[in-house]
PDB file of C-alpha atoms and ligand atoms in Angstrom:
ATOM      1  CA  MET A   1     196.148 130.978 154.137  1.00  0.00           C
ATOM      2  CA  GLY A   2     198.219 129.718 157.017  1.00  0.00           C
ATOM      3  CA  LYS A   3     196.975 129.372 160.538  1.00  0.00           C
ATOM      4  CA  LYS A   4     198.525 129.946 164.082  1.00  0.00           C
ATOM      5  CA  ILE A   5     199.044 126.482 165.712  1.00  0.00           C
ATOM      6  CA  VAL A   6     199.897 125.451 168.929  1.00  0.00           C
ATOM      7  CA  VAL A   7     200.637 121.658 169.756  1.00  0.00           C
ATOM      8  CA  LEU A   8     200.492 120.562 173.426  1.00  0.00           C
ATOM      9  CA  ASN A   9     202.685 117.475 173.017  1.00  0.00           C
ATOM     10  CA  GLY A  10     201.979 115.475 176.314  1.00  0.00           C
ATOM     11  CA  SER A  11     204.399 112.491 175.513  1.00  0.00           C
ATOM     12  CA  PRO A  12     207.419 112.333 177.659  1.00  0.00           C
ATOM     13  CA  ARG A  13     209.570 110.698 174.692  1.00  0.00           C
ATOM     14  CA  ILE A  14     210.832 113.644 172.842  1.00  0.00           C
ATOM     15  CA  LYS A  15     211.528 111.245 169.902  1.00  0.00           C
ATOM     16  CA  GLY A  16     208.813 109.104 170.207  1.00  0.00           C
ATOM     17  CA  ASN A  17     205.966 107.804 168.396  1.00  0.00           C
ATOM     18  CA  THR A  18     203.742 110.842 169.415  1.00  0.00           C
ATOM     19  CA  SER A  19     206.549 113.281 168.466  1.00  0.00           C
ATOM     20  CA  MET A  20     206.947 111.723 165.191  1.00  0.00           C
ATOM     21  CA  LEU A  21     203.161 112.629 164.432  1.00  0.00           C
ATOM     22  CA  VAL A  22     203.678 115.735 165.597  1.00  0.00           C
ATOM     23  CA  GLU A  23     206.815 116.425 163.567  1.00  0.00           C
ATOM     24  CA  GLU A  24     204.839 115.109 160.369  1.00  0.00           C
ATOM     25  CA  PHE A  25     201.714 117.479 161.172  1.00  0.00           C
ATOM     26  CA  ALA A  26     203.810 120.495 161.713  1.00  0.00           C
ATOM     27  CA  LYS A  27     205.800 119.801 158.286  1.00  0.00           C
ATOM     28  CA  GLY A  28     202.509 119.632 156.458  1.00  0.00           C
ATOM     29  CA  ALA A  29     201.130 122.808 158.119  1.00  0.00           C
ATOM     30  CA  GLU A  30     204.192 124.784 157.744  1.00  0.00           C
ATOM     31  CA  GLU A  31     204.552 123.863 154.216  1.00  0.00           C
ATOM     32  CA  ALA A  32     200.989 125.129 153.511  1.00  0.00           C
ATOM     33  CA  GLY A  33     201.889 128.465 155.292  1.00  0.00           C
ATOM     34  CA  SER A  34     200.945 127.898 159.111  1.00  0.00           C
ATOM     35  CA  ALA A  35     203.020 129.002 161.820  1.00  0.00           C
ATOM     36  CA  VAL A  36     203.530 126.029 164.489  1.00  0.00           C
ATOM     37  CA  THR A  37     204.740 126.252 168.060  1.00  0.00           C
ATOM     38  CA  VAL A  38     205.311 122.879 169.907  1.00  0.00           C
ATOM     39  CA  PHE A  39     205.358 122.638 173.473  1.00  0.00           C
ATOM     40  CA  HIS A  40     206.909 119.658 174.933  1.00  0.00           C
ATOM     41  CA  LEU A  41     204.984 119.577 178.332  1.00  0.00           C
ATOM     42  CA  ASP A  42     207.114 116.931 179.937  1.00  0.00           C
ATOM     43  CA  LYS A  43     210.355 119.219 179.803  1.00  0.00           C
ATOM     44  CA  MET A  44     208.464 121.975 181.275  1.00  0.00           C
ATOM     45  CA  ASN A  45     207.627 122.906 184.801  1.00  0.00           C
ATOM     46  CA  ILE A  46     203.639 122.810 184.950  1.00  0.00           C
ATOM     47  CA  ASN A  47     201.757 122.325 188.164  1.00  0.00           C
ATOM     48  CA  GLY A  48     198.411 121.019 188.728  1.00  0.00           C
ATOM     49  CA  CYS A  49     195.409 123.460 188.642  1.00  0.00           C
ATOM     50  CA  LYS A  50     194.832 124.029 192.366  1.00  0.00           C
ATOM     51  CA  GLY A  51     191.062 124.640 192.061  1.00  0.00           C
ATOM     52  CA  CYS A  52     191.157 128.057 193.608  1.00  0.00           C
ATOM     53  CA  PHE A  53     189.043 130.097 191.213  1.00  0.00           C
ATOM     54  CA  GLY A  54     191.360 132.904 191.913  1.00  0.00           C
ATOM     55  CA  GLY A  55     192.669 133.373 188.127  1.00  0.00           C
ATOM     56  CA  GLY A  56     191.620 135.580 185.348  1.00  0.00           C
ATOM     57  CA  LYS A  57     192.306 138.920 187.020  1.00  0.00           C
ATOM     58  CA  ASN A  58     195.667 139.493 184.620  1.00  0.00           C
ATOM     59  CA  PRO A  59     195.026 138.407 181.036  1.00  0.00           C
ATOM     60  CA  LYS A  60     198.660 138.543 180.456  1.00  0.00           C
ATOM     61  CA  SER A  61     199.372 136.299 183.397  1.00  0.00           C
ATOM     62  CA  PRO A  62     196.018 134.395 184.287  1.00  0.00           C
ATOM     63  CA  CYS A  63     196.756 132.078 186.570  1.00  0.00           C
ATOM     64  CA  VAL A  64     197.796 132.512 190.371  1.00  0.00           C
ATOM     65  CA  GLN A  65     200.510 130.077 189.830  1.00  0.00           C
ATOM     66  CA  LYS A  66     203.569 131.332 188.058  1.00  0.00           C
ATOM     67  CA  ASP A  67     205.099 128.495 186.233  1.00  0.00           C
ATOM     68  CA  ASP A  68     205.816 127.356 182.627  1.00  0.00           C
ATOM     69  CA  MET A  69     202.255 127.940 181.746  1.00  0.00           C
ATOM     70  CA  GLU A  70     203.219 131.621 181.402  1.00  0.00           C
ATOM     71  CA  LYS A  71     204.893 130.602 178.167  1.00  0.00           C
ATOM     72  CA  ILE A  72     202.174 128.572 177.007  1.00  0.00           C
ATOM     73  CA  TYR A  73     199.094 131.464 177.795  1.00  0.00           C
ATOM     74  CA  PRO A  74     200.058 133.759 175.030  1.00  0.00           C
ATOM     75  CA  VAL A  75     200.741 131.210 172.089  1.00  0.00           C
ATOM     76  CA  TYR A  76     197.596 129.774 173.129  1.00  0.00           C
ATOM     77  CA  LYS A  77     195.666 132.875 173.080  1.00  0.00           C
ATOM     78  CA  ASP A  78     196.880 133.944 169.827  1.00  0.00           C
ATOM     79  CA  ALA A  79     196.261 130.396 168.251  1.00  0.00           C
ATOM     80  CA  ASP A  80     193.816 129.474 165.791  1.00  0.00           C
ATOM     81  CA  VAL A  81     194.277 125.720 166.186  1.00  0.00           C
ATOM     82  CA  VAL A  82     195.049 123.619 169.117  1.00  0.00           C
ATOM     83  CA  VAL A  83     196.826 120.398 168.767  1.00  0.00           C
ATOM     84  CA  LEU A  84     196.259 117.943 171.174  1.00  0.00           C
ATOM     85  CA  ALA A  85     199.019 115.292 170.957  1.00  0.00           C
ATOM     86  CA  SER A  86     199.565 112.339 173.212  1.00  0.00           C
ATOM     87  CA  PRO A  87     200.457 108.686 173.929  1.00  0.00           C
ATOM     88  CA  LEU A  88     197.434 106.452 174.845  1.00  0.00           C
ATOM     89  CA  TYR A  89     197.819 106.024 178.873  1.00  0.00           C
ATOM     90  CA  TYR A  90     195.395 103.818 180.387  1.00  0.00           C
ATOM     91  CA  TRP A  91     193.033 104.450 177.573  1.00  0.00           C
ATOM     92  CA  ASN A  92     193.347 108.207 177.804  1.00  0.00           C
ATOM     93  CA  PHE A  93     195.372 111.391 177.353  1.00  0.00           C
ATOM     94  CA  SER A  94     198.614 111.543 179.505  1.00  0.00           C
ATOM     95  CA  GLY A  95     198.983 113.283 182.680  1.00  0.00           C
ATOM     96  CA  GLN A  96     201.093 115.846 181.144  1.00  0.00           C
ATOM     97  CA  LEU A  97     198.494 117.044 178.753  1.00  0.00           C
ATOM     98  CA  ARG A  98     195.481 116.758 181.216  1.00  0.00           C
ATOM     99  CA  THR A  99     197.680 118.654 183.759  1.00  0.00           C
ATOM    100  CA  ALA A 100     198.559 121.631 180.929  1.00  0.00           C
ATOM    101  CA  PHE A 101     194.820 121.348 179.559  1.00  0.00           C
ATOM    102  CA  ASP A 102     193.196 122.142 183.102  1.00  0.00           C
ATOM    103  CA  ARG A 103     195.510 125.231 183.751  1.00  0.00           C
ATOM    104  CA  LEU A 104     194.161 126.778 180.278  1.00  0.00           C
ATOM    105  CA  PHE A 105     190.889 127.261 182.376  1.00  0.00           C
ATOM    106  CA  ALA A 106     192.629 130.384 184.040  1.00  0.00           C
ATOM    107  CA  VAL A 107     192.331 131.935 180.328  1.00  0.00           C
ATOM    108  CA  ALA A 108     188.401 131.256 180.706  1.00  0.00           C
ATOM    109  CA  GLU A 109     188.344 132.895 184.121  1.00  0.00           C
ATOM    110  CA  CYS A 110     189.203 136.040 182.282  1.00  0.00           C
ATOM    111  CA  ASP A 111     185.712 135.856 180.534  1.00  0.00           C
ATOM    112  CA  LYS A 112     182.793 136.846 183.202  1.00  0.00           C
ATOM    113  CA  ASN A 113     180.997 133.556 181.718  1.00  0.00           C
ATOM    114  CA  TYR A 114     184.276 131.393 181.946  1.00  0.00           C
ATOM    115  CA  GLN A 115     184.200 130.958 178.052  1.00  0.00           C
ATOM    116  CA  ASN A 116     186.888 129.705 176.665  1.00  0.00           C
ATOM    117  CA  PRO A 117     188.397 131.430 173.475  1.00  0.00           C
ATOM    118  CA  ILE A 118     187.020 129.473 170.600  1.00  0.00           C
ATOM    119  CA  LYS A 119     189.512 127.546 168.576  1.00  0.00           C
ATOM    120  CA  GLU A 120     189.822 124.936 166.332  1.00  0.00           C
ATOM    121  CA  SER A 121     191.380 121.593 167.216  1.00  0.00           C
ATOM    122  CA  VAL A 122     193.165 118.382 166.225  1.00  0.00           C
ATOM    123  CA  LEU A 123     194.077 115.275 168.115  1.00  0.00           C
ATOM    124  CA  LEU A 124     197.271 113.204 167.468  1.00  0.00           C
ATOM    125  CA  MET A 125     197.725 109.542 169.562  1.00  0.00           C
ATOM    126  CA  ALA A 126     199.977 106.812 169.635  1.00  0.00           C
ATOM    127  CA  ALA A 127     199.807 103.506 171.298  1.00  0.00           C
ATOM    128  CA  GLU A 128     200.655  99.750 171.567  1.00  0.00           C
ATOM    129  CA  GLY A 129     197.001  98.621 171.084  1.00  0.00           C
ATOM    130  CA  TYR A 130     194.132 100.342 169.242  1.00  0.00           C
ATOM    131  CA  GLY A 131     191.953 101.148 172.361  1.00  0.00           C
ATOM    132  CA  PHE A 132     191.249 104.619 171.356  1.00  0.00           C
ATOM    133  CA  ASP A 133     187.494 104.701 171.972  1.00  0.00           C
ATOM    134  CA  ASP A 134     187.324 106.200 175.344  1.00  0.00           C
ATOM    135  CA  ALA A 135     190.233 108.999 174.316  1.00  0.00           C
ATOM    136  CA  LEU A 136     188.278 109.804 171.226  1.00  0.00           C
ATOM    137  CA  SER A 137     185.084 110.079 172.814  1.00  0.00           C
ATOM    138  CA  TYR A 138     186.461 112.064 175.648  1.00  0.00           C
ATOM    139  CA  TYR A 139     188.195 114.524 173.372  1.00  0.00           C
ATOM    140  CA  LYS A 140     184.774 114.935 171.090  1.00  0.00           C
ATOM    141  CA  ASN A 141     182.973 115.854 174.097  1.00  0.00           C
ATOM    142  CA  LEU A 142     185.573 118.196 175.374  1.00  0.00           C
ATOM    143  CA  MET A 143     185.343 119.932 172.033  1.00  0.00           C
ATOM    144  CA  LYS A 144     181.580 120.182 172.136  1.00  0.00           C
ATOM    145  CA  HIS A 145     181.540 121.623 175.644  1.00  0.00           C
ATOM    146  CA  LEU A 146     184.093 124.175 174.528  1.00  0.00           C
ATOM    147  CA  GLY A 147     182.529 124.906 171.623  1.00  0.00           C
ATOM    148  CA  TRP A 148     185.617 124.147 169.637  1.00  0.00           C
ATOM    149  CA  LYS A 149     185.552 122.893 166.091  1.00  0.00           C
ATOM    150  CA  ASP A 150     187.372 119.513 165.775  1.00  0.00           C
ATOM    151  CA  LEU A 151     189.550 119.364 162.433  1.00  0.00           C
ATOM    152  CA  GLY A 152     190.418 115.755 162.633  1.00  0.00           C
ATOM    153  CA  SER A 153     192.419 113.099 164.415  1.00  0.00           C
ATOM    154  CA  VAL A 154     195.170 110.554 163.446  1.00  0.00           C
ATOM    155  CA  LEU A 155     195.505 107.630 165.843  1.00  0.00           C
ATOM    156  CA  ALA A 156     198.477 105.338 165.496  1.00  0.00           C
ATOM    157  CA  GLY A 157     197.607 101.970 167.109  1.00  0.00           C
ATOM    158  CA  GLY A 158     200.285  98.943 167.084  1.00  0.00           C
ATOM    159  CA  VAL A 159     203.314 101.328 168.113  1.00  0.00           C
ATOM    160  CA  MET A 160     205.062 100.854 171.348  1.00  0.00           C
ATOM    161  CA  LYS A 161     208.761 101.468 171.263  1.00  0.00           C
ATOM    162  CA  ILE A 162     210.333 104.621 170.269  1.00  0.00           C
ATOM    163  CA  GLY A 163     210.547 104.469 166.417  1.00  0.00           C
ATOM    164  CA  ASP A 164     208.038 101.513 165.775  1.00  0.00           C
ATOM    165  CA  ILE A 165     205.893 104.230 164.224  1.00  0.00           C
ATOM    166  CA  ASN A 166     208.248 104.679 161.133  1.00  0.00           C
ATOM    167  CA  GLY A 167     206.770 103.131 158.074  1.00  0.00           C
ATOM    168  CA  HIS A 168     203.034 103.539 159.454  1.00  0.00           C
ATOM    169  CA  LYS A 169     200.436 105.290 157.065  1.00  0.00           C
ATOM    170  CA  GLU A 170     199.457 107.451 159.954  1.00  0.00           C
ATOM    171  CA  LEU A 171     202.640 109.555 159.512  1.00  0.00           C
ATOM    172  CA  ASN A 172     201.384 110.442 156.305  1.00  0.00           C
ATOM    173  CA  GLU A 173     197.784 111.179 157.640  1.00  0.00           C
ATOM    174  CA  ALA A 174     199.385 113.714 160.223  1.00  0.00           C
ATOM    175  CA  TYR A 175     201.190 115.442 157.106  1.00  0.00           C
ATOM    176  CA  GLU A 176     198.025 115.689 155.104  1.00  0.00           C
ATOM    177  CA  LEU A 177     195.850 116.800 158.265  1.00  0.00           C
ATOM    178  CA  GLY A 178     198.538 119.356 158.938  1.00  0.00           C
ATOM    179  CA  LYS A 179     198.348 120.724 155.336  1.00  0.00           C
ATOM    180  CA  SER A 180     194.762 120.977 155.270  1.00  0.00           C
ATOM    181  CA  VAL A 181     194.401 122.747 158.547  1.00  0.00           C
ATOM    182  CA  ALA A 182     195.916 125.808 156.911  1.00  0.00           C
ATOM    183  CA  THR A 183     192.988 125.940 154.395  1.00  0.00           C
ATOM    184  CA  SER A 184     190.142 124.881 156.835  1.00  0.00           C
ATOM    185  CA  ASN A 185     187.555 127.723 157.211  1.00  0.00           C
ATOM    186  CA  SER A 186     185.358 126.689 159.983  1.00  0.00           C
ATOM    187  CA  LEU A 187     185.513 129.619 162.525  1.00  0.00           C
TER     188      LEU A 187
HETATM  189  C1  FMN B   1     201.850 104.847 181.773  1.00  0.00           C
HETATM  190  C2  FMN B   1     201.429 104.011 180.297  1.00  0.00           C
HETATM  191  C3  FMN B   1     200.264 103.770 180.050  1.00  0.00           C
HETATM  192  C4  FMN B   1     199.915 103.017 178.702  1.00  0.00           C
HETATM  193  N1  FMN B   1     198.685 102.791 178.716  1.00  0.00           N
HETATM  194  C5  FMN B   1     198.563 102.267 177.364  1.00  0.00           C
HETATM  195  C6  FMN B   1     197.015 101.961 177.133  1.00  0.00           C
HETATM  196  O1  FMN B   1     196.275 102.034 177.637  1.00  0.00           O
HETATM  197  N2  FMN B   1     196.868 101.546 175.589  1.00  0.00           N
HETATM  198  C7  FMN B   1     197.766 101.198 174.929  1.00  0.00           C
HETATM  199  O2  FMN B   1     197.595 100.637 173.586  1.00  0.00           O
HETATM  200  N3  FMN B   1     199.340 101.549 175.158  1.00  0.00           N
HETATM  201  C8  FMN B   1     199.398 101.964 176.349  1.00  0.00           C
HETATM  202  N4  FMN B   1     200.689 102.338 176.638  1.00  0.00           N
HETATM  203  C9  FMN B   1     201.616 102.382 175.316  1.00  0.00           C
HETATM  204  C10 FMN B   1     202.030 103.765 174.679  1.00  0.00           C
HETATM  205  O3  FMN B   1     200.750 104.293 174.291  1.00  0.00           O
HETATM  206  C11 FMN B   1     202.911 103.464 173.624  1.00  0.00           C
HETATM  207  O4  FMN B   1     204.087 103.019 174.258  1.00  0.00           O
HETATM  208  C12 FMN B   1     203.154 104.597 172.841  1.00  0.00           C
HETATM  209  O5  FMN B   1     203.705 104.215 171.493  1.00  0.00           O
HETATM  210  C13 FMN B   1     203.782 105.727 173.421  1.00  0.00           C
HETATM  211  O6  FMN B   1     203.981 107.073 172.552  1.00  0.00           O
HETATM  212  P1  FMN B   1     205.601 107.900 173.013  1.00  0.00           P
HETATM  213  O7  FMN B   1     206.216 107.074 171.811  1.00  0.00           O
HETATM  214  O8  FMN B   1     204.946 108.902 171.735  1.00  0.00           O
HETATM  215  O9  FMN B   1     205.744 108.051 174.157  1.00  0.00           O
HETATM  216  C14 FMN B   1     201.143 102.793 177.566  1.00  0.00           C
HETATM  217  C15 FMN B   1     202.232 103.272 177.913  1.00  0.00           C
HETATM  218  C16 FMN B   1     202.502 103.725 179.509  1.00  0.00           C
HETATM  219  C17 FMN B   1     204.000 104.001 179.767  1.00  0.00           C
END
Protein backbone atom coordinates (compact mmCIF):
# COMPACT_ATOMS: atom_id res chain seq x y z
CA MET A 1 0.00 0.00 0.00
CA GLY A 2 1.39 3.40 -0.97
CA LYS A 3 1.92 6.36 1.32
CA LYS A 4 1.51 10.10 1.05
CA ILE A 5 5.00 11.56 1.11
CA VAL A 6 6.07 15.18 1.37
CA VAL A 7 9.67 16.11 0.59
CA LEU A 8 11.16 19.31 2.00
CA ASN A 9 14.17 19.87 -0.23
CA GLY A 10 16.49 22.43 1.36
CA SER A 11 19.06 22.55 -1.44
CA PRO A 12 19.19 25.75 -3.48
CA ARG A 13 20.53 23.74 -6.44
CA ILE A 14 17.51 22.41 -8.25
CA LYS A 15 19.61 19.94 -10.24
CA GLY A 16 22.17 19.37 -7.48
CA ASN A 17 23.20 16.28 -5.58
CA THR A 18 20.46 16.46 -2.96
CA SER A 19 17.85 16.87 -5.68
CA MET A 20 19.17 13.77 -7.44
CA LEU A 21 18.77 11.78 -4.23
CA VAL A 22 15.23 13.16 -3.98
CA GLU A 23 14.53 12.20 -7.59
CA GLU A 24 15.64 8.61 -7.07
CA PHE A 25 13.79 8.34 -3.77
CA ALA A 26 10.61 9.66 -5.40
CA LYS A 27 11.01 7.27 -8.35
CA GLY A 28 11.20 4.26 -6.03
CA ALA A 29 8.34 5.55 -3.90
CA GLU A 30 6.03 6.22 -6.85
CA GLU A 31 6.81 2.88 -8.48
CA ALA A 32 5.73 1.24 -5.23
CA GLY A 33 2.44 3.16 -5.23
CA SER A 34 3.19 6.18 -3.04
CA ALA A 35 2.27 9.76 -3.92
CA VAL A 36 5.15 12.22 -3.60
CA THR A 37 5.03 16.02 -3.36
CA VAL A 38 8.38 17.83 -3.48
CA PHE A 39 8.84 21.39 -2.25
CA HIS A 40 11.98 23.24 -3.40
CA LEU A 41 12.20 25.49 -0.38
CA ASP A 42 14.78 27.86 -1.85
CA LYS A 43 12.39 28.74 -4.68
CA MET A 44 9.65 29.64 -2.22
CA ASN A 45 8.98 32.71 -0.16
CA ILE A 46 9.35 31.38 3.39
CA ASN A 47 10.10 33.70 6.29
CA GLY A 48 11.72 32.73 9.54
CA CYS A 49 9.54 31.94 12.54
CA LYS A 50 8.80 35.08 14.59
CA GLY A 51 8.46 33.11 17.83
CA CYS A 52 5.20 34.93 18.57
CA PHE A 53 3.32 31.86 19.87
CA GLY A 54 0.30 33.41 18.18
CA GLY A 55 -0.39 30.65 15.67
CA GLY A 56 -2.66 27.62 15.71
CA LYS A 57 -5.93 29.53 15.77
CA ASN A 58 -7.00 28.51 12.27
CA PRO A 59 -5.96 24.93 11.39
CA LYS A 60 -6.36 25.71 7.67
CA SER A 61 -3.88 28.59 7.89
CA PRO A 62 -2.11 28.01 11.20
CA CYS A 63 0.66 30.62 11.09
CA VAL A 64 0.24 34.38 11.57
CA GLN A 65 2.65 34.90 8.65
CA LYS A 66 0.99 34.42 5.27
CA ASP A 67 3.70 33.28 2.88
CA ASP A 68 4.48 30.14 0.85
CA MET A 69 4.24 27.95 3.96
CA GLU A 70 0.52 28.10 3.17
CA LYS A 71 1.28 25.71 0.29
CA ILE A 72 3.18 23.33 2.54
CA TYR A 73 0.84 23.14 5.55
CA PRO A 74 -2.03 21.17 3.95
CA VAL A 75 0.32 18.71 2.24
CA TYR A 76 2.32 18.27 5.45
CA LYS A 77 -0.79 17.67 7.52
CA ASP A 78 -2.03 15.05 5.07
CA ALA A 79 1.32 13.28 4.68
CA ASP A 80 2.26 9.95 6.24
CA VAL A 81 5.96 10.49 5.61
CA VAL A 82 8.09 13.65 5.80
CA VAL A 83 11.39 13.53 3.91
CA LEU A 84 14.04 16.01 5.02
CA ALA A 85 16.48 16.58 2.16
CA SER A 86 19.46 18.89 2.42
CA PRO A 87 23.06 19.50 1.48
CA LEU A 88 25.38 19.43 4.48
CA TYR A 89 26.04 23.08 5.30
CA TYR A 90 28.47 23.69 8.14
CA TRP A 91 27.86 20.17 9.42
CA ASN A 92 24.09 20.54 9.60
CA PHE A 93 20.94 21.08 7.53
CA SER A 94 20.75 24.09 5.22
CA GLY A 95 19.11 27.25 6.51
CA GLN A 96 16.30 26.78 4.01
CA LEU A 97 15.31 23.47 5.62
CA ARG A 98 15.72 24.69 9.19
CA THR A 99 13.62 27.77 8.45
CA ALA A 100 10.75 25.78 6.95
CA PHE A 101 10.88 23.20 9.71
CA ASP A 102 10.61 25.88 12.42
CA ARG A 103 7.47 27.13 10.72
CA LEU A 104 5.82 23.70 11.09
CA PHE A 105 5.51 24.67 14.75
CA ALA A 106 2.36 26.59 13.78
CA VAL A 107 0.69 23.22 13.10
CA ALA A 108 1.73 21.96 16.55
CA GLU A 109 0.17 25.13 17.99
CA CYS A 110 -3.23 23.85 16.84
CA ASP A 111 -2.90 21.24 19.60
CA LYS A 112 -3.30 22.39 23.19
CA ASN A 113 -0.21 20.41 24.22
CA TYR A 114 1.82 21.60 21.19
CA GLN A 115 1.84 18.02 19.96
CA ASN A 116 3.11 17.75 16.40
CA PRO A 117 1.18 15.38 14.17
CA ILE A 118 2.90 11.99 14.27
CA LYS A 119 4.75 11.13 11.05
CA GLU A 120 7.28 8.75 9.61
CA SER A 121 10.46 10.38 8.38
CA VAL A 122 13.43 9.99 6.06
CA LEU A 123 16.69 11.94 5.80
CA LEU A 124 18.50 12.51 2.48
CA MET A 125 21.78 14.46 2.46
CA ALA A 126 24.74 15.25 0.20
CA ALA A 127 28.14 16.67 1.13
CA GLU A 128 31.64 17.31 -0.11
CA GLY A 129 33.10 15.41 2.84
CA TYR A 130 31.77 12.68 5.08
CA GLY A 131 31.16 14.59 8.31
CA PHE A 132 27.49 13.70 8.76
CA ASP A 133 27.70 12.79 12.47
CA ASP A 134 26.35 16.07 13.88
CA ALA A 135 23.53 16.30 11.32
CA LEU A 136 22.55 12.68 11.84
CA SER A 137 22.57 13.00 15.60
CA TYR A 138 20.49 16.20 15.34
CA TYR A 139 18.02 14.43 13.06
CA LYS A 140 17.70 11.40 15.36
CA ASN A 141 17.15 13.61 18.42
CA LEU A 142 14.61 15.70 16.55
CA MET A 143 12.65 12.60 15.57
CA LYS A 144 12.78 11.34 19.15
CA HIS A 145 11.47 14.64 20.53
CA LEU A 146 8.67 14.78 17.96
CA GLY A 147 7.79 11.12 18.46
CA TRP A 148 8.28 10.46 14.76
CA LYS A 149 9.45 7.13 13.36
CA ASP A 150 12.72 7.26 11.40
CA LEU A 151 12.48 5.01 8.34
CA GLY A 152 16.09 5.51 7.29
CA SER A 153 18.60 7.87 5.80
CA VAL A 154 20.86 8.13 2.76
CA LEU A 155 23.99 10.23 3.25
CA ALA A 156 26.05 10.79 0.11
CA GLY A 157 29.55 12.03 0.87
CA GLY A 158 32.33 12.89 -1.58
CA VAL A 159 30.11 15.03 -3.83
CA MET A 160 30.64 18.74 -4.32
CA LYS A 161 29.74 19.98 -7.81
CA ILE A 162 26.37 19.48 -9.48
CA GLY A 163 26.34 15.98 -10.98
CA ASP A 164 29.17 14.61 -8.81
CA ILE A 165 26.70 12.13 -7.36
CA ASN A 166 26.21 10.39 -10.73
CA GLY A 167 27.33 6.78 -10.45
CA HIS A 168 27.38 6.83 -6.64
CA LYS A 169 25.73 3.92 -4.85
CA GLU A 170 23.65 6.27 -2.71
CA LEU A 171 21.35 7.00 -5.67
CA ASN A 172 20.30 3.37 -5.70
CA GLU A 173 20.03 3.38 -1.90
CA ALA A 174 17.64 6.34 -2.17
CA TYR A 175 15.61 4.51 -4.82
CA GLU A 176 15.36 1.38 -2.65
CA LEU A 177 14.48 3.42 0.45
CA GLY A 178 11.71 5.12 -1.53
CA LYS A 179 10.35 1.73 -2.52
CA SER A 180 10.50 0.33 1.01
CA VAL A 181 8.71 3.31 2.54
CA ALA A 182 5.53 2.42 0.66
CA THR A 183 5.14 -0.77 2.65
CA SER A 184 6.62 0.20 6.03
CA ASN A 185 4.09 -0.31 8.75
CA SER A 186 5.27 1.63 11.72
CA LEU A 187 2.49 4.08 12.66
C1 LIG B 1 27.45 27.19 2.64
C2 LIG B 1 28.02 25.82 2.39
C3 LIG B 1 28.44 25.06 3.46
C4 LIG B 1 28.94 23.78 3.26
N1 LIG B 1 29.33 23.04 4.34
C5 LIG B 1 29.80 21.79 4.15
C6 LIG B 1 30.20 21.00 5.27
O1 LIG B 1 30.10 21.40 6.43
N2 LIG B 1 30.71 19.76 5.02
C7 LIG B 1 30.81 19.27 3.75
O2 LIG B 1 31.27 18.15 3.61
N3 LIG B 1 30.41 19.98 2.67
C8 LIG B 1 29.92 21.23 2.84
N4 LIG B 1 29.49 21.95 1.76
C9 LIG B 1 29.49 21.33 0.42
C10 LIG B 1 28.09 20.80 0.01
O3 LIG B 1 27.51 20.01 1.03
C11 LIG B 1 28.19 19.97 -1.26
O4 LIG B 1 28.62 20.79 -2.33
C12 LIG B 1 26.89 19.28 -1.65
O5 LIG B 1 27.12 18.37 -2.69
C13 LIG B 1 25.85 20.30 -2.09
O6 LIG B 1 24.65 19.64 -2.35
P1 LIG B 1 23.65 20.16 -3.52
O7 LIG B 1 24.26 19.78 -4.82
O8 LIG B 1 22.38 19.46 -3.22
O9 LIG B 1 23.51 21.64 -3.36
C14 LIG B 1 29.02 23.25 1.94
C15 LIG B 1 28.61 24.04 0.85
C16 LIG B 1 28.11 25.31 1.06
C17 LIG B 1 27.66 26.14 -0.12
